[in-house]
PDB file of N, CA and C and ligand atoms in Angstrom:
ATOM      1  N   MET H   1     144.488 107.168  76.748  1.00 63.00           N
ATOM      2  CA  MET H   1     143.693 106.457  77.647  1.00 63.00           C
ATOM      3  C   MET H   1     144.391 106.043  78.936  1.00 63.00           C
ATOM      4  N   LYS H   2     145.627 105.521  78.791  1.00 62.00           N
ATOM      5  CA  LYS H   2     146.378 105.049  79.876  1.00 62.00           C
ATOM      6  C   LYS H   2     146.638 106.333  80.830  1.00 62.00           C
ATOM      7  N   THR H   3     146.967 107.388  80.264  1.00 64.00           N
ATOM      8  CA  THR H   3     147.300 108.614  81.002  1.00 64.00           C
ATOM      9  C   THR H   3     146.053 109.035  81.840  1.00 64.00           C
ATOM     10  N   ILE H   4     144.917 108.948  81.213  1.00 56.00           N
ATOM     11  CA  ILE H   4     143.754 109.416  81.997  1.00 56.00           C
ATOM     12  C   ILE H   4     143.535 108.516  83.103  1.00 56.00           C
ATOM     13  N   LEU H   5     143.674 107.145  82.930  1.00 54.00           N
ATOM     14  CA  LEU H   5     143.516 106.306  84.019  1.00 54.00           C
ATOM     15  C   LEU H   5     144.471 106.580  85.228  1.00 54.00           C
ATOM     16  N   MET H   6     145.713 106.961  84.837  1.00 59.00           N
ATOM     17  CA  MET H   6     146.803 107.261  85.835  1.00 59.00           C
ATOM     18  C   MET H   6     146.399 108.462  86.625  1.00 59.00           C
ATOM     19  N   VAL H   7     145.890 109.534  85.867  1.00 56.00           N
ATOM     20  CA  VAL H   7     145.468 110.732  86.644  1.00 56.00           C
ATOM     21  C   VAL H   7     144.467 110.432  87.526  1.00 56.00           C
ATOM     22  N   VAL H   8     143.406 109.676  87.074  1.00 53.00           N
ATOM     23  CA  VAL H   8     142.404 109.399  87.975  1.00 53.00           C
ATOM     24  C   VAL H   8     142.802 108.577  89.264  1.00 53.00           C
ATOM     25  N   ALA H   9     143.719 107.684  89.026  1.00 57.00           N
ATOM     26  CA  ALA H   9     144.208 106.933  90.105  1.00 57.00           C
ATOM     27  C   ALA H   9     144.945 107.726  91.036  1.00 57.00           C
ATOM     28  N   ALA H  10     145.760 108.720  90.621  1.00 54.00           N
ATOM     29  CA  ALA H  10     146.582 109.568  91.442  1.00 54.00           C
ATOM     30  C   ALA H  10     145.710 110.479  92.237  1.00 54.00           C
ATOM     31  N   VAL H  11     144.683 111.071  91.604  1.00 51.00           N
ATOM     32  CA  VAL H  11     143.810 111.976  92.354  1.00 51.00           C
ATOM     33  C   VAL H  11     143.074 111.154  93.365  1.00 51.00           C
ATOM     34  N   GLY H  12     142.765 109.919  93.248  1.00 48.00           N
ATOM     35  CA  GLY H  12     142.106 109.115  94.182  1.00 48.00           C
ATOM     36  C   GLY H  12     143.034 108.785  95.412  1.00 48.00           C
ATOM     37  N   ILE H  13     144.205 108.542  95.166  1.00 48.00           N
ATOM     38  CA  ILE H  13     145.180 108.313  96.259  1.00 48.00           C
ATOM     39  C   ILE H  13     145.453 109.648  97.005  1.00 48.00           C
ATOM     40  N   MET H  14     145.604 110.734  96.256  1.00 50.00           N
ATOM     41  CA  MET H  14     145.814 112.008  96.851  1.00 50.00           C
ATOM     42  C   MET H  14     144.622 112.368  97.890  1.00 50.00           C
ATOM     43  N   THR H  15     143.338 112.273  97.375  1.00 49.00           N
ATOM     44  CA  THR H  15     142.247 112.722  98.150  1.00 49.00           C
ATOM     45  C   THR H  15     141.951 111.774  99.330  1.00 49.00           C
ATOM     46  N   SER H  16     142.202 110.383  99.131  1.00 52.00           N
ATOM     47  CA  SER H  16     142.102 109.672 100.290  1.00 52.00           C
ATOM     48  C   SER H  16     143.165 109.867 101.311  1.00 52.00           C
ATOM     49  N   GLY H  17     144.279 110.296 100.810  1.00 50.00           N
ATOM     50  CA  GLY H  17     145.431 110.579 101.741  1.00 50.00           C
ATOM     51  C   GLY H  17     145.091 111.833 102.586  1.00 50.00           C
ATOM     52  N   LEU H  18     144.504 112.781 101.909  1.00 48.00           N
ATOM     53  CA  LEU H  18     144.067 114.041 102.735  1.00 48.00           C
ATOM     54  C   LEU H  18     143.091 113.782 103.513  1.00 48.00           C
ATOM     55  N   GLY H  19     142.070 112.968 103.151  1.00 46.00           N
ATOM     56  CA  GLY H  19     141.008 112.703 103.998  1.00 46.00           C
ATOM     57  C   GLY H  19     141.529 112.004 105.419  1.00 46.00           C
ATOM     58  N   TYR H  20     142.435 111.135 105.270  1.00 46.00           N
ATOM     59  CA  TYR H  20     143.021 110.491 106.319  1.00 46.00           C
ATOM     60  C   TYR H  20     143.666 111.340 107.185  1.00 46.00           C
ATOM     61  N   ALA H  21     144.523 112.269 106.667  1.00 49.00           N
ATOM     62  CA  ALA H  21     145.274 113.202 107.545  1.00 49.00           C
ATOM     63  C   ALA H  21     144.361 114.119 108.375  1.00 49.00           C
ATOM     64  N   GLN H  22     143.258 114.443 107.785  1.00 49.00           N
ATOM     65  CA  GLN H  22     142.385 115.458 108.504  1.00 49.00           C
ATOM     66  C   GLN H  22     141.417 114.801 109.542  1.00 49.00           C
ATOM     67  N   SER H  23     141.358 113.533 109.477  1.00 84.00           N
ATOM     68  CA  SER H  23     140.403 112.838 110.321  1.00 84.00           C
ATOM     69  C   SER H  23     140.961 112.243 111.757  1.00 84.00           C
ATOM     70  N   GLY H  24     141.603 113.079 112.427  1.00 93.00           N
ATOM     71  CA  GLY H  24     142.068 112.539 113.742  1.00 93.00           C
ATOM     72  C   GLY H  24     140.915 112.088 114.557  1.00 93.00           C
ATOM     73  N   ALA H  25     139.799 112.792 114.485  1.00 94.00           N
ATOM     74  CA  ALA H  25     138.593 112.410 115.285  1.00 94.00           C
ATOM     75  C   ALA H  25     138.080 111.066 114.865  1.00 94.00           C
ATOM     76  N   ASP H  26     138.133 110.839 113.536  1.00 94.00           N
ATOM     77  CA  ASP H  26     137.637 109.542 113.140  1.00 94.00           C
ATOM     78  C   ASP H  26     138.573 108.374 113.544  1.00 94.00           C
ATOM     79  N   VAL H  27     139.941 108.663 113.440  1.00 94.00           N
ATOM     80  CA  VAL H  27     140.795 107.659 113.819  1.00 94.00           C
ATOM     81  C   VAL H  27     140.632 107.419 115.414  1.00 94.00           C
ATOM     82  N   ALA H  28     140.487 108.366 116.205  1.00 96.00           N
ATOM     83  CA  ALA H  28     140.276 108.348 117.691  1.00 96.00           C
ATOM     84  C   ALA H  28     139.074 107.409 117.834  1.00 96.00           C
ATOM     85  N   LYS H  29     137.961 107.498 117.039  1.00 94.00           N
ATOM     86  CA  LYS H  29     136.909 106.700 117.186  1.00 94.00           C
ATOM     87  C   LYS H  29     137.088 105.185 116.770  1.00 94.00           C
ATOM     88  N   ALA H  30     137.660 105.114 115.438  1.00 94.00           N
ATOM     89  CA  ALA H  30     137.966 103.931 114.984  1.00 94.00           C
ATOM     90  C   ALA H  30     138.891 103.014 115.752  1.00 94.00           C
ATOM     91  N   LYS H  31     139.830 103.611 116.408  1.00 94.00           N
ATOM     92  CA  LYS H  31     140.881 102.957 117.211  1.00 94.00           C
ATOM     93  C   LYS H  31     140.471 102.703 118.650  1.00 94.00           C
ATOM     94  N   GLY H  32     139.240 103.192 119.010  1.00 94.00           N
ATOM     95  CA  GLY H  32     138.752 102.819 120.378  1.00 94.00           C
ATOM     96  C   GLY H  32     139.256 103.855 121.439  1.00 94.00           C
ATOM     97  N   CYS H  33     139.834 104.884 121.022  1.00 96.00           N
ATOM     98  CA  CYS H  33     140.355 105.866 121.957  1.00 96.00           C
ATOM     99  C   CYS H  33     139.044 106.499 122.710  1.00 96.00           C
ATOM    100  N   LEU H  34     138.128 106.716 121.966  1.00 96.00           N
ATOM    101  CA  LEU H  34     136.852 107.321 122.449  1.00 96.00           C
ATOM    102  C   LEU H  34     136.026 106.397 123.366  1.00 96.00           C
ATOM    103  N   ASN H  35     136.417 105.193 123.444  1.00 96.00           N
ATOM    104  CA  ASN H  35     135.778 104.175 124.436  1.00 96.00           C
ATOM    105  C   ASN H  35     136.278 104.638 125.694  1.00 96.00           C
ATOM    106  N   CYS H  36     137.315 105.258 125.977  1.00 97.00           N
ATOM    107  CA  CYS H  36     137.952 105.508 127.197  1.00 97.00           C
ATOM    108  C   CYS H  36     138.156 107.109 127.435  1.00 97.00           C
ATOM    109  N   HIS H  37     138.061 107.821 126.300  1.00 97.00           N
ATOM    110  CA  HIS H  37     138.209 109.308 126.401  1.00 97.00           C
ATOM    111  C   HIS H  37     136.977 109.932 125.796  1.00 97.00           C
ATOM    112  N   GLU H  38     136.472 110.957 126.525  1.00 97.00           N
ATOM    113  CA  GLU H  38     135.311 111.722 125.988  1.00 97.00           C
ATOM    114  C   GLU H  38     135.779 113.241 125.961  1.00 97.00           C
ATOM    115  N   MET H  39     135.174 114.029 125.080  1.00 97.00           N
ATOM    116  CA  MET H  39     135.616 115.324 124.959  1.00 97.00           C
ATOM    117  C   MET H  39     135.619 116.180 126.271  1.00 97.00           C
ATOM    118  N   ASP H  40     134.532 116.178 126.850  1.00 97.00           N
ATOM    119  CA  ASP H  40     134.191 117.110 128.010  1.00 97.00           C
ATOM    120  C   ASP H  40     134.288 116.498 129.406  1.00 97.00           C
ATOM    121  N   LYS H  41     134.264 115.222 129.457  1.00 97.00           N
ATOM    122  CA  LYS H  41     134.248 114.578 130.790  1.00 97.00           C
ATOM    123  C   LYS H  41     135.139 113.333 130.980  1.00 97.00           C
ATOM    124  N   LYS H  42     135.557 113.244 132.278  1.00 98.00           N
ATOM    125  CA  LYS H  42     136.337 112.053 132.485  1.00 98.00           C
ATOM    126  C   LYS H  42     135.690 110.791 132.254  1.00 98.00           C
ATOM    127  N   LYS H  43     136.229 109.900 131.737  1.00 97.00           N
ATOM    128  CA  LYS H  43     135.601 108.463 131.476  1.00 97.00           C
ATOM    129  C   LYS H  43     136.519 107.486 132.161  1.00 97.00           C
ATOM    130  N   VAL H  44     136.977 106.594 131.362  1.00 97.00           N
ATOM    131  CA  VAL H  44     138.017 105.663 131.895  1.00 97.00           C
ATOM    132  C   VAL H  44     139.368 106.475 132.093  1.00 97.00           C
ATOM    133  N   GLY H  45     139.704 107.266 130.948  1.00 97.00           N
ATOM    134  CA  GLY H  45     140.761 108.063 131.001  1.00 97.00           C
ATOM    135  C   GLY H  45     140.308 109.503 131.072  1.00 97.00           C
ATOM    136  N   PRO H  46     141.231 110.442 131.172  1.00 98.00           N
ATOM    137  CA  PRO H  46     140.928 111.997 131.368  1.00 98.00           C
ATOM    138  C   PRO H  46     140.150 112.456 130.000  1.00 98.00           C
ATOM    139  N   ALA H  47     139.465 113.436 130.298  1.00 98.00           N
ATOM    140  CA  ALA H  47     138.775 114.066 129.239  1.00 98.00           C
ATOM    141  C   ALA H  47     139.759 114.657 128.216  1.00 98.00           C
ATOM    142  N   ILE H  48     139.339 114.579 126.989  1.00 98.00           N
ATOM    143  CA  ILE H  48     140.203 115.146 125.854  1.00 98.00           C
ATOM    144  C   ILE H  48     140.634 116.629 126.039  1.00 98.00           C
ATOM    145  N   LYS H  49     139.618 117.394 126.558  1.00 98.00           N
ATOM    146  CA  LYS H  49     140.057 118.778 126.831  1.00 98.00           C
ATOM    147  C   LYS H  49     140.994 118.979 127.969  1.00 98.00           C
ATOM    148  N   ASP H  50     140.880 118.162 128.842  1.00 98.00           N
ATOM    149  CA  ASP H  50     141.925 118.068 130.014  1.00 98.00           C
ATOM    150  C   ASP H  50     143.281 117.744 129.541  1.00 98.00           C
ATOM    151  N   ILE H  51     143.308 116.703 128.544  1.00 98.00           N
ATOM    152  CA  ILE H  51     144.562 116.279 127.994  1.00 98.00           C
ATOM    153  C   ILE H  51     145.183 117.493 127.381  1.00 98.00           C
ATOM    154  N   ALA H  52     144.491 118.088 126.465  1.00 98.00           N
ATOM    155  CA  ALA H  52     144.928 119.300 125.631  1.00 98.00           C
ATOM    156  C   ALA H  52     145.447 120.333 126.641  1.00 98.00           C
ATOM    157  N   ALA H  53     144.665 120.665 127.713  1.00 97.00           N
ATOM    158  CA  ALA H  53     145.131 121.600 128.645  1.00 97.00           C
ATOM    159  C   ALA H  53     146.330 121.323 129.332  1.00 97.00           C
ATOM    160  N   LYS H  54     146.532 120.026 129.670  1.00 97.00           N
ATOM    161  CA  LYS H  54     147.777 119.561 130.473  1.00 97.00           C
ATOM    162  C   LYS H  54     148.966 119.743 129.719  1.00 97.00           C
ATOM    163  N   HIS H  55     148.811 119.417 128.242  1.00 97.00           N
ATOM    164  CA  HIS H  55     150.060 119.487 127.385  1.00 97.00           C
ATOM    165  C   HIS H  55     150.229 120.763 126.557  1.00 97.00           C
ATOM    166  N   LYS H  56     149.376 121.684 126.894  1.00 96.00           N
ATOM    167  CA  LYS H  56     149.393 122.918 126.177  1.00 96.00           C
ATOM    168  C   LYS H  56     150.834 123.559 126.184  1.00 96.00           C
ATOM    169  N   GLY H  57     151.187 124.030 124.984  1.00 95.00           N
ATOM    170  CA  GLY H  57     152.508 124.614 124.893  1.00 95.00           C
ATOM    171  C   GLY H  57     153.702 123.771 124.907  1.00 95.00           C
ATOM    172  N   ASP H  58     153.490 122.461 125.140  1.00 96.00           N
ATOM    173  CA  ASP H  58     154.517 121.464 125.124  1.00 96.00           C
ATOM    174  C   ASP H  58     154.616 120.922 123.708  1.00 96.00           C
ATOM    175  N   LYS H  59     155.559 121.363 122.948  1.00 94.00           N
ATOM    176  CA  LYS H  59     155.770 120.917 121.623  1.00 94.00           C
ATOM    177  C   LYS H  59     156.265 119.531 121.392  1.00 94.00           C
ATOM    178  N   SER H  60     156.794 118.828 122.446  1.00 96.00           N
ATOM    179  CA  SER H  60     157.326 117.509 122.354  1.00 96.00           C
ATOM    180  C   SER H  60     156.233 116.508 122.735  1.00 96.00           C
ATOM    181  N   ALA H  61     155.043 117.103 123.156  1.00 97.00           N
ATOM    182  CA  ALA H  61     153.988 116.191 123.860  1.00 97.00           C
ATOM    183  C   ALA H  61     153.561 115.118 122.855  1.00 97.00           C
ATOM    184  N   GLU H  62     153.388 115.482 121.584  1.00 96.00           N
ATOM    185  CA  GLU H  62     152.947 114.504 120.673  1.00 96.00           C
ATOM    186  C   GLU H  62     153.856 113.232 120.553  1.00 96.00           C
ATOM    187  N   GLY H  63     155.113 113.525 120.523  1.00 95.00           N
ATOM    188  CA  GLY H  63     156.149 112.462 120.297  1.00 95.00           C
ATOM    189  C   GLY H  63     156.170 111.546 121.673  1.00 95.00           C
ATOM    190  N   THR H  64     156.178 112.243 122.864  1.00 95.00           N
ATOM    191  CA  THR H  64     156.277 111.500 124.039  1.00 95.00           C
ATOM    192  C   THR H  64     155.108 110.727 124.347  1.00 95.00           C
ATOM    193  N   LEU H  65     153.906 111.242 124.013  1.00 96.00           N
ATOM    194  CA  LEU H  65     152.629 110.572 124.163  1.00 96.00           C
ATOM    195  C   LEU H  65     152.474 109.363 123.147  1.00 96.00           C
ATOM    196  N   ALA H  66     152.996 109.611 121.941  1.00 95.00           N
ATOM    197  CA  ALA H  66     152.873 108.441 120.955  1.00 95.00           C
ATOM    198  C   ALA H  66     153.811 107.432 121.393  1.00 95.00           C
ATOM    199  N   ALA H  67     154.874 107.640 121.978  1.00 93.00           N
ATOM    200  CA  ALA H  67     155.815 106.539 122.583  1.00 93.00           C
ATOM    201  C   ALA H  67     155.096 105.946 123.630  1.00 93.00           C
ATOM    202  N   LYS H  68     154.504 106.554 124.528  1.00 93.00           N
ATOM    203  CA  LYS H  68     153.892 106.081 125.747  1.00 93.00           C
ATOM    204  C   LYS H  68     152.681 105.170 125.298  1.00 93.00           C
ATOM    205  N   LEU H  69     151.903 105.646 124.316  1.00 94.00           N
ATOM    206  CA  LEU H  69     150.818 104.764 123.892  1.00 94.00           C
ATOM    207  C   LEU H  69     151.262 103.458 123.124  1.00 94.00           C
ATOM    208  N   LYS H  70     152.262 103.595 122.387  1.00 92.00           N
ATOM    209  CA  LYS H  70     152.703 102.587 121.548  1.00 92.00           C
ATOM    210  C   LYS H  70     153.365 101.473 122.432  1.00 92.00           C
ATOM    211  N   GLU H  71     154.058 101.833 123.417  1.00 90.00           N
ATOM    212  CA  GLU H  71     154.711 100.812 124.343  1.00 90.00           C
ATOM    213  C   GLU H  71     153.835 100.400 125.475  1.00 90.00           C
ATOM    214  N   GLY H  72     152.734 101.031 125.523  1.00 90.00           N
ATOM    215  CA  GLY H  72     151.784 100.647 126.652  1.00 90.00           C
ATOM    216  C   GLY H  72     152.338 101.018 127.999  1.00 90.00           C
ATOM    217  N   LYS H  73     153.166 101.989 128.210  1.00 84.00           N
ATOM    218  CA  LYS H  73     153.744 102.345 129.491  1.00 84.00           C
ATOM    219  C   LYS H  73     152.815 103.434 130.247  1.00 84.00           C
ATOM    220  N   GLY H  74     152.182 102.976 131.218  1.00 89.00           N
ATOM    221  CA  GLY H  74     151.285 103.851 131.997  1.00 89.00           C
ATOM    222  C   GLY H  74     150.043 104.130 131.094  1.00 89.00           C
ATOM    223  N   HIS H  75     149.826 103.487 130.131  1.00 94.00           N
ATOM    224  CA  HIS H  75     148.603 103.659 129.366  1.00 94.00           C
ATOM    225  C   HIS H  75     148.200 102.317 128.653  1.00 94.00           C
ATOM    226  N   PRO H  76     146.971 101.962 128.589  1.00 91.00           N
ATOM    227  CA  PRO H  76     146.588 100.827 127.933  1.00 91.00           C
ATOM    228  C   PRO H  76     147.237 100.700 126.502  1.00 91.00           C
ATOM    229  N   LYS H  77     148.040  99.726 126.201  1.00 86.00           N
ATOM    230  CA  LYS H  77     148.685  99.597 124.942  1.00 86.00           C
ATOM    231  C   LYS H  77     147.762  99.852 123.747  1.00 86.00           C
ATOM    232  N   SER H  78     148.124 100.639 122.931  1.00 87.00           N
ATOM    233  CA  SER H  78     147.321 100.908 121.540  1.00 87.00           C
ATOM    234  C   SER H  78     147.825 100.242 120.392  1.00 87.00           C
ATOM    235  N   ALA H  79     146.742  99.622 119.635  1.00 86.00           N
ATOM    236  CA  ALA H  79     147.161  98.947 118.527  1.00 86.00           C
ATOM    237  C   ALA H  79     147.142  99.757 117.227  1.00 86.00           C
ATOM    238  N   ALA H  80     147.103 101.125 117.343  1.00 92.00           N
ATOM    239  CA  ALA H  80     147.165 102.026 116.254  1.00 92.00           C
ATOM    240  C   ALA H  80     148.636 102.062 115.783  1.00 92.00           C
ATOM    241  N   SER H  81     148.521 102.386 114.397  1.00 93.00           N
ATOM    242  CA  SER H  81     149.905 102.594 113.670  1.00 93.00           C
ATOM    243  C   SER H  81     150.416 103.990 114.059  1.00 93.00           C
ATOM    244  N   ASP H  82     151.688 104.326 113.783  1.00 93.00           N
ATOM    245  CA  ASP H  82     152.416 105.531 114.111  1.00 93.00           C
ATOM    246  C   ASP H  82     151.482 106.602 113.522  1.00 93.00           C
ATOM    247  N   ALA H  83     151.056 106.534 112.190  1.00 93.00           N
ATOM    248  CA  ALA H  83     150.325 107.623 111.550  1.00 93.00           C
ATOM    249  C   ALA H  83     148.969 107.874 112.224  1.00 93.00           C
ATOM    250  N   GLU H  84     148.437 106.727 112.652  1.00 94.00           N
ATOM    251  CA  GLU H  84     147.083 106.819 113.237  1.00 94.00           C
ATOM    252  C   GLU H  84     147.156 107.500 114.712  1.00 94.00           C
ATOM    253  N   LEU H  85     148.247 107.092 115.393  1.00 94.00           N
ATOM    254  CA  LEU H  85     148.408 107.775 116.729  1.00 94.00           C
ATOM    255  C   LEU H  85     148.616 109.114 116.556  1.00 94.00           C
ATOM    256  N   LYS H  86     149.441 109.538 115.584  1.00 94.00           N
ATOM    257  CA  LYS H  86     149.784 110.937 115.390  1.00 94.00           C
ATOM    258  C   LYS H  86     148.465 111.632 115.018  1.00 94.00           C
ATOM    259  N   ALA H  87     147.631 111.124 114.207  1.00 94.00           N
ATOM    260  CA  ALA H  87     146.499 111.937 113.874  1.00 94.00           C
ATOM    261  C   ALA H  87     145.428 111.945 115.088  1.00 94.00           C
ATOM    262  N   ALA H  88     145.378 110.930 115.856  1.00 96.00           N
ATOM    263  CA  ALA H  88     144.522 110.917 117.050  1.00 96.00           C
ATOM    264  C   ALA H  88     145.075 111.839 118.079  1.00 96.00           C
ATOM    265  N   LEU H  89     146.372 111.903 118.313  1.00 96.00           N
ATOM    266  CA  LEU H  89     146.967 112.694 119.205  1.00 96.00           C
ATOM    267  C   LEU H  89     146.880 114.236 118.963  1.00 96.00           C
ATOM    268  N   GLN H  90     147.042 114.448 117.694  1.00 95.00           N
ATOM    269  CA  GLN H  90     146.929 115.804 117.211  1.00 95.00           C
ATOM    270  C   GLN H  90     145.534 116.287 117.413  1.00 95.00           C
ATOM    271  N   TYR H  91     144.502 115.369 117.072  1.00 96.00           N
ATOM    272  CA  TYR H  91     143.175 115.840 117.395  1.00 96.00           C
ATOM    273  C   TYR H  91     142.914 116.049 118.912  1.00 96.00           C
ATOM    274  N   MET H  92     143.520 115.285 119.748  1.00 97.00           N
ATOM    275  CA  MET H  92     143.315 115.529 121.204  1.00 97.00           C
ATOM    276  C   MET H  92     143.962 116.787 121.732  1.00 97.00           C
ATOM    277  N   LEU H  93     145.247 116.896 121.169  1.00 97.00           N
ATOM    278  CA  LEU H  93     146.045 117.911 121.761  1.00 97.00           C
ATOM    279  C   LEU H  93     145.562 119.289 121.305  1.00 97.00           C
ATOM    280  N   THR H  94     144.843 119.381 120.194  1.00 95.00           N
ATOM    281  CA  THR H  94     144.487 120.687 119.759  1.00 95.00           C
ATOM    282  C   THR H  94     143.024 120.861 120.110  1.00 95.00           C
ATOM    283  N   ALA H  95     142.367 120.017 120.878  1.00 94.00           N
ATOM    284  CA  ALA H  95     140.918 120.050 121.253  1.00 94.00           C
ATOM    285  C   ALA H  95     140.677 121.377 122.141  1.00 94.00           C
ATOM    286  N   LYS H  96     139.660 122.070 122.026  1.00 86.00           N
ATOM    287  CA  LYS H  96     139.443 123.270 122.890  1.00 86.00           C
ATOM    288  C   LYS H  96     138.073 123.239 123.396  1.00 86.00           C
TER     289      LYS H  96
HETATM  290  C1  HEC I 101     141.218 101.162 127.927  1.00 60.81           C
HETATM  291  C2  HEC I 101     140.913 102.495 128.046  1.00 60.81           C
HETATM  292  C3  HEC I 101     141.750 103.492 127.202  1.00 60.81           C
HETATM  293  C4  HEC I 101     141.765 103.579 125.775  1.00 60.81           C
HETATM  294  C5  HEC I 101     141.197 102.551 124.781  1.00 60.81           C
HETATM  295  C6  HEC I 101     142.617 104.675 125.530  1.00 60.81           C
HETATM  296  N1  HEC I 101     143.016 105.365 126.578  1.00 60.81           N
HETATM  297 FE1  HEC I 101     144.088 107.115 126.773  1.00 60.81          FE
HETATM  298  N2  HEC I 101     144.001 106.978 128.791  1.00 60.81           N
HETATM  299  C7  HEC I 101     143.430 105.955 129.480  1.00 60.81           C
HETATM  300  C8  HEC I 101     143.752 106.237 130.947  1.00 60.81           C
HETATM  301  C9  HEC I 101     143.170 105.393 132.099  1.00 60.81           C
HETATM  302  C10 HEC I 101     144.585 107.388 130.974  1.00 60.81           C
HETATM  303  C11 HEC I 101     145.199 107.967 132.266  1.00 60.81           C
HETATM  304  C12 HEC I 101     146.404 107.367 132.608  1.00 60.81           C
HETATM  305  C13 HEC I 101     147.630 108.044 131.743  1.00 60.81           C
HETATM  306  O1  HEC I 101     147.766 109.186 131.889  1.00 60.81           O
HETATM  307  O2  HEC I 101     148.177 107.327 131.018  1.00 60.81           O
HETATM  308  C14 HEC I 101     144.804 107.823 129.543  1.00 60.81           C
HETATM  309  C15 HEC I 101     145.564 108.936 129.218  1.00 60.81           C
HETATM  310  C16 HEC I 101     145.734 109.379 127.962  1.00 60.81           C
HETATM  311  C17 HEC I 101     146.486 110.539 127.554  1.00 60.81           C
HETATM  312  C18 HEC I 101     147.193 111.388 128.539  1.00 60.81           C
HETATM  313  C19 HEC I 101     148.470 110.832 128.808  1.00 60.81           C
HETATM  314  C20 HEC I 101     149.293 111.955 129.573  1.00 60.81           C
HETATM  315  O3  HEC I 101     150.377 111.650 129.991  1.00 60.81           O
HETATM  316  O4  HEC I 101     148.946 113.152 129.829  1.00 60.81           O
HETATM  317  C21 HEC I 101     146.406 110.511 126.205  1.00 60.81           C
HETATM  318  C22 HEC I 101     147.130 111.658 125.256  1.00 60.81           C
HETATM  319  C23 HEC I 101     145.671 109.383 125.688  1.00 60.81           C
HETATM  320  N3  HEC I 101     145.240 108.725 126.766  1.00 60.81           N
HETATM  321  C24 HEC I 101     145.435 109.177 124.335  1.00 60.81           C
HETATM  322  C25 HEC I 101     144.819 108.061 123.931  1.00 60.81           C
HETATM  323  C26 HEC I 101     144.640 107.712 122.549  1.00 60.81           C
HETATM  324  C27 HEC I 101     145.172 108.525 121.415  1.00 60.81           C
HETATM  325  C28 HEC I 101     143.963 106.478 122.401  1.00 60.81           C
HETATM  326  C29 HEC I 101     143.650 105.684 121.277  1.00 60.81           C
HETATM  327  C30 HEC I 101     144.753 105.310 120.365  1.00 60.81           C
HETATM  328  C31 HEC I 101     143.720 106.124 123.814  1.00 60.81           C
HETATM  329  N4  HEC I 101     144.189 107.118 124.653  1.00 60.81           N
HETATM  330  C32 HEC I 101     142.923 105.111 124.185  1.00 60.81           C
HETATM  331  C33 HEC I 101     142.661 104.979 129.145  1.00 60.81           C
HETATM  332  C34 HEC I 101     142.369 104.670 127.649  1.00 60.81           C
END
């Protein structure tokens, strides 16, 4: 009985973890990024597609942008955690 409960719990943690990792768009929404960034057009900040185009091919973009957002240097400071920023940035940088 105990083992069954543990398996159920482990599967629950795994699936919620997966869901989290895949939902960069949800993170961007939940953390307010989409209040200032829209997919196709400039709002307060540049369009998500323009951000993706600007940093295309730059493998270090995710790291530099995460640092920029975290410290609020040249960008409104973000309250998102590292993992959330990573997910949101991946979503933005891979937008087409
Ligand atoms: C209060 C408005 C606002 C919010 C909220 C906001 N941004 Fe921005 N963002 C801007 C503005 C303005 C710029 C343009 C200035 C700049 O490049 O830093 C920008 C630029 C960016 C850029 C491009 C930076 C570059 O150097 O090319 C990225 C990436 C970005 N934002 C990601 C995010 C993410 C991820 C979130 C949510 C955690 C977010 N933004 C929330 C206003 C906002």
